[in-house]
JSON list of C-alpha atoms in Angstrom, two decimals:
[
{"chain": "A", "resi": 1, "resn": "MET", "atom": "CA", "xyz": [-123.41, -38.53, -32.05]},
{"chain": "A", "resi": 2, "resn": "PRO", "atom": "CA", "xyz": [-120.73, -35.77, -32.03]},
{"chain": "A", "resi": 3, "resn": "ILE", "atom": "CA", "xyz": [-118.43, -35.78, -29.16]},
{"chain": "A", "resi": 4, "resn": "GLY", "atom": "CA", "xyz": [-119.65, -32.54, -27.87]},
{"chain": "A", "resi": 5, "resn": "GLU", "atom": "CA", "xyz": [-123.24, -33.74, -27.51]},
{"chain": "A", "resi": 6, "resn": "GLN", "atom": "CA", "xyz": [-121.84, -36.90, -25.70]},
{"chain": "A", "resi": 7, "resn": "ILE", "atom": "CA", "xyz": [-119.95, -34.76, -23.17]},
{"chain": "A", "resi": 8, "resn": "LYS", "atom": "CA", "xyz": [-122.88, -32.47, -22.62]},
{"chain": "A", "resi": 9, "resn": "ASP", "atom": "CA", "xyz": [-125.47, -35.32, -22.31]},
{"chain": "A", "resi": 10, "resn": "ARG", "atom": "CA", "xyz": [-123.30, -37.24, -19.94]},
{"chain": "A", "resi": 11, "resn": "ARG", "atom": "CA", "xyz": [-122.19, -34.22, -17.79]},
{"chain": "A", "resi": 12, "resn": "GLU", "atom": "CA", "xyz": [-125.94, -33.21, -17.36]},
{"chain": "A", "resi": 13, "resn": "ALA", "atom": "CA", "xyz": [-126.87, -36.70, -16.49]},
{"chain": "A", "resi": 14, "resn": "LEU", "atom": "CA", "xyz": [-124.50, -36.60, -13.82]},
{"chain": "A", "resi": 15, "resn": "ALA", "atom": "CA", "xyz": [-125.67, -33.19, -12.72]},
{"chain": "A", "resi": 16, "resn": "TRP", "atom": "CA", "xyz": [-122.15, -31.67, -13.16]},
{"chain": "A", "resi": 17, "resn": "SER", "atom": "CA", "xyz": [-121.65, -28.10, -14.02]},
{"chain": "A", "resi": 18, "resn": "ARG", "atom": "CA", "xyz": [-119.22, -27.03, -16.78]},
{"chain": "A", "resi": 19, "resn": "GLU", "atom": "CA", "xyz": [-116.93, -25.65, -14.11]},
{"chain": "A", "resi": 20, "resn": "GLU", "atom": "CA", "xyz": [-116.84, -29.03, -12.24]},
{"chain": "A", "resi": 21, "resn": "LEU", "atom": "CA", "xyz": [-115.94, -30.82, -15.56]},
{"chain": "A", "resi": 22, "resn": "ALA", "atom": "CA", "xyz": [-113.38, -28.27, -16.54]},
{"chain": "A", "resi": 23, "resn": "GLN", "atom": "CA", "xyz": [-111.64, -28.69, -13.14]},
{"chain": "A", "resi": 24, "resn": "VAL", "atom": "CA", "xyz": [-111.42, -32.64, -13.44]},
{"chain": "A", "resi": 25, "resn": "VAL", "atom": "CA", "xyz": [-109.90, -32.47, -16.88]},
{"chain": "A", "resi": 26, "resn": "ASN", "atom": "CA", "xyz": [-107.63, -29.53, -16.28]},
{"chain": "A", "resi": 27, "resn": "GLY", "atom": "CA", "xyz": [-109.37, -27.33, -18.66]},
{"chain": "A", "resi": 28, "resn": "SER", "atom": "CA", "xyz": [-111.51, -24.12, -18.57]},
{"chain": "A", "resi": 29, "resn": "VAL", "atom": "CA", "xyz": [-115.23, -23.54, -18.55]},
{"chain": "A", "resi": 30, "resn": "GLN", "atom": "CA", "xyz": [-114.84, -21.84, -21.96]},
{"chain": "A", "resi": 31, "resn": "GLN", "atom": "CA", "xyz": [-113.04, -24.99, -23.35]},
{"chain": "A", "resi": 32, "resn": "VAL", "atom": "CA", "xyz": [-115.98, -27.26, -22.09]},
{"chain": "A", "resi": 33, "resn": "SER", "atom": "CA", "xyz": [-118.51, -24.92, -23.62]},
{"chain": "A", "resi": 34, "resn": "ARG", "atom": "CA", "xyz": [-116.55, -24.96, -27.03]},
{"chain": "A", "resi": 35, "resn": "TRP", "atom": "CA", "xyz": [-116.39, -28.80, -26.97]},
{"chain": "A", "resi": 36, "resn": "GLU", "atom": "CA", "xyz": [-120.12, -29.12, -26.35]},
{"chain": "A", "resi": 37, "resn": "LYS", "atom": "CA", "xyz": [-121.03, -26.64, -29.00]},
{"chain": "A", "resi": 38, "resn": "GLY", "atom": "CA", "xyz": [-118.72, -28.51, -31.41]},
{"chain": "A", "resi": 39, "resn": "ILE", "atom": "CA", "xyz": [-116.44, -25.56, -31.97]},
{"chain": "A", "resi": 40, "resn": "SER", "atom": "CA", "xyz": [-113.24, -27.32, -30.83]},
{"chain": "A", "resi": 41, "resn": "TYR", "atom": "CA", "xyz": [-112.04, -30.71, -29.43]},
{"chain": "A", "resi": 42, "resn": "PRO", "atom": "CA", "xyz": [-110.41, -31.59, -26.15]},
{"chain": "A", "resi": 43, "resn": "ASN", "atom": "CA", "xyz": [-106.72, -32.56, -26.48]},
{"chain": "A", "resi": 44, "resn": "ILE", "atom": "CA", "xyz": [-105.75, -36.27, -25.96]},
{"chain": "A", "resi": 45, "resn": "LYS", "atom": "CA", "xyz": [-105.08, -35.99, -22.23]},
{"chain": "A", "resi": 46, "resn": "GLN", "atom": "CA", "xyz": [-108.42, -34.16, -21.73]},
{"chain": "A", "resi": 47, "resn": "LEU", "atom": "CA", "xyz": [-110.27, -36.79, -23.96]},
{"chain": "A", "resi": 48, "resn": "ILE", "atom": "CA", "xyz": [-108.88, -39.60, -21.74]},
{"chain": "A", "resi": 49, "resn": "ALA", "atom": "CA", "xyz": [-109.79, -37.74, -18.47]},
{"chain": "A", "resi": 50, "resn": "ILE", "atom": "CA", "xyz": [-113.38, -37.10, -19.97]},
{"chain": "A", "resi": 51, "resn": "SER", "atom": "CA", "xyz": [-113.69, -40.69, -20.76]},
{"chain": "A", "resi": 52, "resn": "ASP", "atom": "CA", "xyz": [-112.62, -41.87, -17.22]},
{"chain": "A", "resi": 53, "resn": "ARG", "atom": "CA", "xyz": [-114.42, -39.30, -15.33]},
{"chain": "A", "resi": 54, "resn": "LEU", "atom": "CA", "xyz": [-117.76, -39.40, -17.41]},
{"chain": "A", "resi": 55, "resn": "GLU", "atom": "CA", "xyz": [-117.51, -43.05, -17.79]},
{"chain": "A", "resi": 56, "resn": "LEU", "atom": "CA", "xyz": [-117.76, -42.81, -21.50]},
{"chain": "A", "resi": 57, "resn": "SER", "atom": "CA", "xyz": [-115.98, -45.21, -23.69]},
{"chain": "A", "resi": 58, "resn": "LEU", "atom": "CA", "xyz": [-112.99, -43.55, -25.43]},
{"chain": "A", "resi": 59, "resn": "ASP", "atom": "CA", "xyz": [-113.55, -45.80, -28.37]},
{"chain": "A", "resi": 60, "resn": "ASN", "atom": "CA", "xyz": [-117.25, -44.57, -28.76]},
{"chain": "A", "resi": 61, "resn": "LEU", "atom": "CA", "xyz": [-116.33, -40.92, -28.26]},
{"chain": "A", "resi": 62, "resn": "ILE", "atom": "CA", "xyz": [-113.92, -41.05, -31.15]},
{"chain": "A", "resi": 63, "resn": "LYS", "atom": "CA", "xyz": [-115.65, -43.46, -33.48]},
{"chain": "A", "resi": 64, "resn": "SER", "atom": "CA", "xyz": [-119.08, -41.75, -33.24]},
{"chain": "A", "resi": 65, "resn": "ASP", "atom": "CA", "xyz": [-117.79, -38.35, -34.42]},
{"chain": "A", "resi": 66, "resn": "PRO", "atom": "CA", "xyz": [-116.59, -38.37, -38.08]},
{"chain": "A", "resi": 67, "resn": "LYS", "atom": "CA", "xyz": [-115.48, -34.79, -37.93]},
{"chain": "A", "resi": 68, "resn": "LEU", "atom": "CA", "xyz": [-113.16, -35.61, -35.02]},
{"chain": "A", "resi": 69, "resn": "GLN", "atom": "CA", "xyz": [-111.72, -38.48, -36.96]},
{"chain": "A", "resi": 70, "resn": "LYS", "atom": "CA", "xyz": [-111.00, -36.32, -39.89]},
{"chain": "A", "resi": 71, "resn": "THR", "atom": "CA", "xyz": [-109.32, -33.81, -37.57]},
{"chain": "A", "resi": 72, "resn": "ILE", "atom": "CA", "xyz": [-107.05, -36.67, -36.08]},
{"chain": "A", "resi": 73, "resn": "GLN", "atom": "CA", "xyz": [-106.20, -37.75, -39.72]},
{"chain": "A", "resi": 74, "resn": "ILE", "atom": "CA", "xyz": [-105.23, -34.17, -40.69]},
{"chain": "A", "resi": 75, "resn": "ASP", "atom": "CA", "xyz": [-103.13, -33.85, -37.65]},
{"chain": "A", "resi": 76, "resn": "LYS", "atom": "CA", "xyz": [-101.36, -37.15, -38.53]},
{"chain": "A", "resi": 77, "resn": "ASN", "atom": "CA", "xyz": [-100.73, -35.92, -42.10]},
{"chain": "A", "resi": 78, "resn": "ALA", "atom": "CA", "xyz": [-99.45, -32.53, -40.82]},
{"chain": "A", "resi": 79, "resn": "ARG", "atom": "CA", "xyz": [-97.01, -34.33, -38.45]},
{"chain": "A", "resi": 80, "resn": "LYS", "atom": "CA", "xyz": [-95.65, -36.41, -41.35]},
{"chain": "A", "resi": 81, "resn": "LEU", "atom": "CA", "xyz": [-95.22, -33.32, -43.49]},
{"chain": "A", "resi": 82, "resn": "VAL", "atom": "CA", "xyz": [-93.27, -31.49, -40.52]},
{"chain": "A", "resi": 83, "resn": "ILE", "atom": "CA", "xyz": [-91.02, -34.69, -40.28]},
{"chain": "A", "resi": 84, "resn": "ILE", "atom": "CA", "xyz": [-90.32, -34.71, -44.03]},
{"chain": "A", "resi": 85, "resn": "CYS", "atom": "CA", "xyz": [-89.57, -31.04, -44.10]},
{"chain": "A", "resi": 86, "resn": "GLY", "atom": "CA", "xyz": [-87.31, -31.24, -41.12]},
{"chain": "A", "resi": 87, "resn": "SER", "atom": "CA", "xyz": [-85.45, -34.23, -42.77]},
{"chain": "A", "resi": 88, "resn": "LEU", "atom": "CA", "xyz": [-84.96, -32.35, -45.95]},
{"chain": "A", "resi": 89, "resn": "LEU", "atom": "CA", "xyz": [-83.69, -29.36, -44.18]},
{"chain": "A", "resi": 90, "resn": "PHE", "atom": "CA", "xyz": [-81.25, -31.41, -42.15]},
{"chain": "A", "resi": 91, "resn": "LEU", "atom": "CA", "xyz": [-79.94, -33.03, -45.40]},
{"chain": "A", "resi": 92, "resn": "ALA", "atom": "CA", "xyz": [-79.72, -29.61, -47.22]},
{"chain": "A", "resi": 93, "resn": "LEU", "atom": "CA", "xyz": [-77.64, -28.16, -44.30]},
{"chain": "A", "resi": 94, "resn": "HIS", "atom": "CA", "xyz": [-75.28, -31.22, -44.32]},
{"chain": "A", "resi": 95, "resn": "ILE", "atom": "CA", "xyz": [-74.48, -31.53, -48.04]}
]
């Protein structure tokens, strides 16, 4: 089940409003709405807070959403590219 559906289902089961969830994860109502609709994802701090406050397994939140897993992998690859480019620039400037 996509992470947004998990967040929405659990939030509604606890009878929380989007505003209440936004407050406890230091986000906005608009962010919560976008997560629940699958438009965007919470950052890692928010994801941990969601897991804690909604009593959802962090492992399950991530593993049950293949799209989120791909996003994490893309971010990891982008970070490697930035490090490589930065290293090459450093070397070029010091030759």
